[in-house]
Amino acid sequence: MTEKRPVDSADSASKRGAPPPSRSVGPVMDSALLLKLYSEMMLIRRFEERAGQLYGMGLIGGFCHLYIGQEAVITGMMSVAMAGDSIVASYRCHGHMLACGMDPNGVMAELTGRAAGYSKGKGGSMHMFSQEKHFFGGHGIVGAQVPIATGLGFAHKHKKDGFVAVCYLGDGAVNQGQVYESLNMAALWKLPVLYVIENNKYGMGTSQERASAGALHDRGDGYGIPGRAVDGMDVLAVRQAGSEALDYVRGGNGPMILEMMTYRYRGHSMSDPAKYRTRDEVDSMRKQHDPIDHLGARIVEAGIASEEALKEIDRDIRARVAAAADFATSAPEPEASELWTDILVEA
Ligand SMILES: Cc1ncc(C[n+]2csc(CCOP(=O)(O)OP(=O)(O)O)c2C)c(N)n1
Ligand SMILES: [Mg+2]
């Protein structure tokens, strides 16, 4: 429960309103760590590609929002979180679940609506939970995860368990009113909550620049919540900023905001005409900033692994994802009687 994920922690000496100065998160060229980060990002990429294929084949129903392009954010953050920290995300959450350590078979089976899925096939893409991995959804209402994370932060503070709540929200969600009610309470009661804005530049078909005034990481200014922008396409930059921010929040200083500058390559959901951006824009992001290619090149340059070795990792991951897809398409559907379960909890 209190096991720390592989983190190089550092002391936190910041005051509210003054985020800690940059510190190194340890030897950046730690070979095993770099390969682990590479594999974890690749697992999310291949899983999402496969989910997109299954959707196209009609094997996944309802909504499905792919995380392709944004893998460095959750991978870097989870590499510096503690195993008991609570994680809450939006509907673009498959990557978050995998990075939390949830089983790809169970996640894929939920996508295909099978009884072996994390929500017994009744939640689908946007509504999966794992108490064991401290993953609290998966939320289809834009911004709904923010008060939930704030409540989880309240619980961590009340229980004095040393854990924090990490809330992932989109650039579009930042304009929701409930976000500000949450920020106010989190700052007022110094709750251990880290708000991670995944600024992928678009909220459905609306560009963030057209929809939002000011810098998103400054949205906590009025409450004295420090905020910082981070290169969300660079897993090591995410890791470093995440480590510092988690130290700050865990150190009893109250909440903090990180704005991850990232990009989604695929459409908002599976039915997106993509008329709001050019193909050139997407291609140039992929070519110049892809988080997996970028880390792969660093690994090869540093002589940590050859290109062939990286391909081998990819082959293993593809096989693992193919097995998850086979499982998810052959596992039984829920019994009709399940329609009447998990509707109401009587306390
Ligand atoms: C309260 C609410 N309003 C509107 C919607 C419809 N909607 C779904 S996703 C979305 C855009 C959100 O964009 P962002 O927060 O940037 O997240 P991203 O999809 O980019 O990950 C909207 C408006 C919704 N689900 N809930
Ligand atoms: Mg967005």
JSON list of C-alpha atoms and ligand atoms in Angstrom, two decimals, residues 70 91-92 169-173 198-204 206 208 264 268, ligand 2:
[
{"chain": "A", "resi": 70, "resn": "GLN", "atom": "CA", "xyz": [-0.37, 11.96, -25.18]},
{"chain": "A", "resi": 91, "resn": "TYR", "atom": "CA", "xyz": [-13.18, 9.85, -20.59]},
{"chain": "A", "resi": 92, "resn": "ARG", "atom": "CA", "xyz": [-9.82, 9.77, -22.46]},
{"chain": "A", "resi": 169, "resn": "LEU", "atom": "CA", "xyz": [-8.40, 17.11, -16.91]},
{"chain": "A", "resi": 170, "resn": "GLY", "atom": "CA", "xyz": [-8.50, 18.51, -20.42]},
{"chain": "A", "resi": 171, "resn": "ASP", "atom": "CA", "xyz": [-7.95, 22.06, -21.64]},
{"chain": "A", "resi": 172, "resn": "GLY", "atom": "CA", "xyz": [-11.68, 22.26, -22.39]},
{"chain": "A", "resi": 173, "resn": "ALA", "atom": "CA", "xyz": [-12.63, 21.08, -18.90]},
{"chain": "A", "resi": 198, "resn": "GLU", "atom": "CA", "xyz": [-3.61, 17.81, -20.42]},
{"chain": "A", "resi": 199, "resn": "ASN", "atom": "CA", "xyz": [-3.59, 20.64, -22.93]},
{"chain": "A", "resi": 200, "resn": "ASN", "atom": "CA", "xyz": [-3.84, 18.73, -26.20]},
{"chain": "A", "resi": 201, "resn": "LYS", "atom": "CA", "xyz": [-4.81, 21.97, -27.97]},
{"chain": "A", "resi": 202, "resn": "TYR", "atom": "CA", "xyz": [-8.43, 21.02, -28.69]},
{"chain": "A", "resi": 203, "resn": "GLY", "atom": "CA", "xyz": [-11.70, 20.44, -26.88]},
{"chain": "A", "resi": 204, "resn": "MET", "atom": "CA", "xyz": [-13.62, 18.39, -29.45]},
{"chain": "A", "resi": 206, "resn": "THR", "atom": "CA", "xyz": [-12.60, 23.91, -30.74]},
{"chain": "A", "resi": 208, "resn": "GLN", "atom": "CA", "xyz": [-7.92, 25.87, -26.92]},
{"chain": "A", "resi": 264, "resn": "ARG", "atom": "CA", "xyz": [-3.71, 14.13, -29.70]},
{"chain": "A", "resi": 268, "resn": "HIS", "atom": "CA", "xyz": [-11.71, 13.66, -30.53]},
{"chain": "B", "resi": 2, "resn": "MG", "atom": "MG", "xyz": [-8.36, 18.97, -25.05]}
]
